[in-house]
Short mmCIF file of N, CA and C in Angstrom, two decimals:
data_model
loop_
_atom_site.label_atom_id
_atom_site.label_comp_id
_atom_site.label_asym_id
_atom_site.label_seq_id
_atom_site.Cartn_x
_atom_site.Cartn_y
_atom_site.Cartn_z
N MET A 1 0.84 -1.18 0.00
CA MET A 1 0.00 0.00 0.00
C MET A 1 0.89 1.24 0.00
N VAL A 2 0.44 2.21 -0.71
CA VAL A 2 1.15 3.49 -0.75
C VAL A 2 0.26 4.54 -0.11
N VAL A 3 0.80 5.19 0.89
CA VAL A 3 0.03 6.23 1.59
C VAL A 3 0.32 7.56 0.91
N GLU A 4 -0.72 8.20 0.45
CA GLU A 4 -0.57 9.51 -0.17
C GLU A 4 -1.46 10.50 0.55
N LEU A 5 -0.84 11.49 1.16
CA LEU A 5 -1.59 12.54 1.83
C LEU A 5 -2.02 13.57 0.80
N SER A 6 -3.21 14.10 0.99
CA SER A 6 -3.66 15.18 0.12
C SER A 6 -2.78 16.40 0.39
N LEU A 7 -2.84 17.36 -0.49
CA LEU A 7 -2.05 18.59 -0.30
C LEU A 7 -2.45 19.27 1.01
N GLU A 8 -3.73 19.30 1.31
CA GLU A 8 -4.20 19.91 2.56
C GLU A 8 -3.63 19.18 3.78
N GLU A 9 -3.61 17.84 3.72
CA GLU A 9 -3.06 17.06 4.82
C GLU A 9 -1.56 17.30 4.96
N GLN A 10 -0.87 17.35 3.84
CA GLN A 10 0.58 17.62 3.87
C GLN A 10 0.88 18.97 4.50
N LEU A 11 0.11 19.97 4.12
CA LEU A 11 0.31 21.31 4.67
C LEU A 11 0.01 21.35 6.17
N ALA A 12 -1.03 20.65 6.59
CA ALA A 12 -1.38 20.61 8.02
C ALA A 12 -0.27 19.94 8.82
N VAL A 13 0.26 18.84 8.31
CA VAL A 13 1.36 18.14 8.99
C VAL A 13 2.59 19.03 9.05
N GLU A 14 2.92 19.67 7.94
CA GLU A 14 4.08 20.56 7.91
C GLU A 14 3.92 21.72 8.89
N ASN A 15 2.72 22.26 8.97
CA ASN A 15 2.46 23.34 9.91
C ASN A 15 2.67 22.89 11.35
N GLN A 16 2.15 21.72 11.69
CA GLN A 16 2.31 21.20 13.04
C GLN A 16 3.79 20.92 13.35
N ALA A 17 4.50 20.38 12.36
CA ALA A 17 5.92 20.09 12.57
C ALA A 17 6.71 21.38 12.81
N ARG A 18 6.40 22.40 12.06
CA ARG A 18 7.11 23.67 12.24
C ARG A 18 6.81 24.31 13.59
N LEU A 19 5.57 24.14 14.06
CA LEU A 19 5.23 24.67 15.38
C LEU A 19 6.10 24.02 16.46
N VAL A 20 6.30 22.72 16.35
CA VAL A 20 7.12 22.00 17.33
C VAL A 20 8.58 22.43 17.19
N LEU A 21 9.06 22.50 15.95
CA LEU A 21 10.46 22.88 15.74
C LEU A 21 10.77 24.29 16.25
N ASN A 22 9.80 25.16 16.21
CA ASN A 22 10.00 26.54 16.65
C ASN A 22 9.60 26.78 18.11
N CYS A 23 9.19 25.74 18.81
CA CYS A 23 8.75 25.89 20.20
C CYS A 23 9.96 26.17 21.10
N PRO A 24 9.92 27.25 21.85
CA PRO A 24 11.06 27.58 22.71
C PRO A 24 11.11 26.76 24.01
N ASP A 25 10.04 26.08 24.35
CA ASP A 25 9.97 25.34 25.62
C ASP A 25 10.37 23.88 25.39
N SER A 26 11.60 23.55 25.71
CA SER A 26 12.11 22.20 25.46
C SER A 26 11.40 21.14 26.30
N LYS A 27 10.91 21.51 27.46
CA LYS A 27 10.17 20.53 28.29
C LYS A 27 8.85 20.16 27.63
N GLU A 28 8.18 21.13 27.03
CA GLU A 28 6.94 20.85 26.32
C GLU A 28 7.19 19.96 25.11
N VAL A 29 8.29 20.23 24.42
CA VAL A 29 8.65 19.40 23.26
C VAL A 29 8.97 17.98 23.72
N ALA A 30 9.66 17.83 24.84
CA ALA A 30 9.99 16.51 25.37
C ALA A 30 8.71 15.75 25.74
N LYS A 31 7.75 16.44 26.35
CA LYS A 31 6.47 15.81 26.70
C LYS A 31 5.74 15.35 25.44
N LEU A 32 5.75 16.19 24.44
CA LEU A 32 5.10 15.85 23.17
C LEU A 32 5.77 14.63 22.54
N CYS A 33 7.10 14.60 22.54
CA CYS A 33 7.82 13.46 21.98
C CYS A 33 7.48 12.18 22.73
N ALA A 34 7.44 12.24 24.05
CA ALA A 34 7.10 11.06 24.84
C ALA A 34 5.70 10.57 24.51
N MET A 35 4.77 11.51 24.41
CA MET A 35 3.39 11.16 24.08
C MET A 35 3.32 10.54 22.68
N LEU A 36 4.05 11.09 21.72
CA LEU A 36 4.02 10.56 20.35
C LEU A 36 4.66 9.18 20.27
N ILE A 37 5.69 8.93 21.06
CA ILE A 37 6.31 7.60 21.08
C ILE A 37 5.30 6.57 21.58
N LYS A 38 4.58 6.90 22.64
CA LYS A 38 3.57 5.99 23.18
C LYS A 38 2.43 5.78 22.18
N GLN A 39 1.99 6.87 21.56
CA GLN A 39 0.91 6.78 20.58
C GLN A 39 1.34 5.95 19.38
N ASN A 40 2.57 6.13 18.93
CA ASN A 40 3.07 5.36 17.79
C ASN A 40 3.12 3.87 18.11
N ALA A 41 3.57 3.52 19.31
CA ALA A 41 3.61 2.11 19.71
C ALA A 41 2.20 1.53 19.72
N HIS A 42 1.25 2.28 20.25
CA HIS A 42 -0.14 1.82 20.31
C HIS A 42 -0.70 1.62 18.90
N GLN A 43 -0.49 2.60 18.03
CA GLN A 43 -1.01 2.51 16.67
C GLN A 43 -0.34 1.39 15.88
N SER A 44 0.96 1.18 16.10
CA SER A 44 1.66 0.09 15.42
C SER A 44 1.10 -1.26 15.82
N LYS A 45 0.85 -1.43 17.12
CA LYS A 45 0.29 -2.68 17.61
C LYS A 45 -1.13 -2.88 17.05
N LEU A 46 -1.92 -1.83 17.07
CA LEU A 46 -3.28 -1.90 16.55
C LEU A 46 -3.28 -2.27 15.08
N LEU A 47 -2.43 -1.64 14.29
CA LEU A 47 -2.34 -1.93 12.87
C LEU A 47 -1.89 -3.37 12.63
N SER A 48 -0.92 -3.83 13.39
CA SER A 48 -0.45 -5.20 13.27
C SER A 48 -1.57 -6.20 13.58
N GLN A 49 -2.32 -5.94 14.63
CA GLN A 49 -3.43 -6.82 14.99
C GLN A 49 -4.52 -6.79 13.92
N ALA A 50 -4.80 -5.61 13.38
CA ALA A 50 -5.83 -5.49 12.35
C ALA A 50 -5.43 -6.27 11.09
N VAL A 51 -4.18 -6.15 10.69
CA VAL A 51 -3.71 -6.87 9.51
C VAL A 51 -3.78 -8.37 9.75
N GLY A 52 -3.40 -8.82 10.93
CA GLY A 52 -3.50 -10.24 11.27
C GLY A 52 -4.94 -10.72 11.24
N HIS A 53 -5.84 -9.91 11.75
CA HIS A 53 -7.26 -10.27 11.76
C HIS A 53 -7.80 -10.36 10.33
N ILE A 54 -7.45 -9.40 9.50
CA ILE A 54 -7.89 -9.41 8.10
C ILE A 54 -7.35 -10.64 7.39
N ALA A 55 -6.08 -10.96 7.61
CA ALA A 55 -5.49 -12.15 6.98
C ALA A 55 -6.22 -13.41 7.43
N GLY A 56 -6.57 -13.49 8.71
CA GLY A 56 -7.31 -14.63 9.21
C GLY A 56 -8.69 -14.76 8.57
N LEU A 57 -9.36 -13.63 8.42
CA LEU A 57 -10.68 -13.64 7.76
C LEU A 57 -10.56 -14.07 6.30
N GLU A 58 -9.54 -13.57 5.61
CA GLU A 58 -9.36 -13.95 4.21
C GLU A 58 -9.05 -15.44 4.10
N ALA A 59 -8.25 -15.97 5.02
CA ALA A 59 -7.93 -17.40 4.99
C ALA A 59 -9.19 -18.23 5.24
N THR A 60 -10.03 -17.77 6.16
CA THR A 60 -11.27 -18.47 6.44
C THR A 60 -12.17 -18.49 5.22
N ILE A 61 -12.30 -17.36 4.56
CA ILE A 61 -13.13 -17.29 3.35
C ILE A 61 -12.57 -18.21 2.28
N TYR A 62 -11.25 -18.21 2.11
CA TYR A 62 -10.62 -19.06 1.10
C TYR A 62 -10.89 -20.53 1.40
N LEU A 63 -10.77 -20.91 2.67
CA LEU A 63 -10.95 -22.32 3.04
C LEU A 63 -12.41 -22.75 2.96
N MET A 64 -13.33 -21.80 3.03
CA MET A 64 -14.75 -22.15 2.93
C MET A 64 -15.12 -22.55 1.51
N ASP A 65 -14.36 -22.11 0.55
CA ASP A 65 -14.62 -22.44 -0.86
C ASP A 65 -13.92 -23.76 -1.15
N LEU A 66 -14.66 -24.86 -1.10
CA LEU A 66 -14.07 -26.18 -1.20
C LEU A 66 -14.05 -26.73 -2.63
N ARG A 67 -14.43 -25.91 -3.59
CA ARG A 67 -14.38 -26.37 -4.98
C ARG A 67 -12.92 -26.61 -5.38
N PRO A 68 -12.70 -27.49 -6.34
CA PRO A 68 -11.34 -27.68 -6.85
C PRO A 68 -10.78 -26.37 -7.38
N TRP A 69 -9.46 -26.21 -7.35
CA TRP A 69 -8.81 -24.96 -7.72
C TRP A 69 -9.17 -24.51 -9.12
N TRP A 70 -9.31 -25.44 -10.07
CA TRP A 70 -9.60 -25.02 -11.44
C TRP A 70 -11.01 -24.44 -11.57
N GLN A 71 -11.93 -24.92 -10.73
CA GLN A 71 -13.27 -24.35 -10.75
C GLN A 71 -13.29 -22.96 -10.13
N ARG A 72 -12.49 -22.75 -9.11
CA ARG A 72 -12.41 -21.42 -8.50
C ARG A 72 -11.80 -20.42 -9.47
N ILE A 73 -10.77 -20.84 -10.20
CA ILE A 73 -10.09 -19.95 -11.12
C ILE A 73 -10.94 -19.65 -12.35
N PHE A 74 -11.51 -20.69 -12.94
CA PHE A 74 -12.23 -20.52 -14.19
C PHE A 74 -13.72 -20.27 -14.01
N GLY A 75 -14.20 -20.31 -12.78
CA GLY A 75 -15.57 -19.95 -12.48
C GLY A 75 -16.59 -21.02 -12.80
N HIS A 76 -16.17 -22.24 -12.99
CA HIS A 76 -17.12 -23.32 -13.22
C HIS A 76 -17.75 -23.74 -11.90
N HIS A 77 -19.03 -24.01 -11.94
CA HIS A 77 -19.73 -24.40 -10.70
C HIS A 77 -20.09 -25.84 -10.72
#
């Protein structure tokens, strides 16, 4: 999969990044970084679990179709 942000999304992300880069309060930046590290770990785990779940569902659907492979490919019933 290729993730493509719209121009509006790209600009919003760039704006937020510049706000952090220009923030004079290093403690606030450190808090933000810590929060983002935790959020990233949570989202990574969630995405991994979702992909595993989808793969399991696809395998179940595939195994439910008990026709011979040539009938599945060529559409013969």
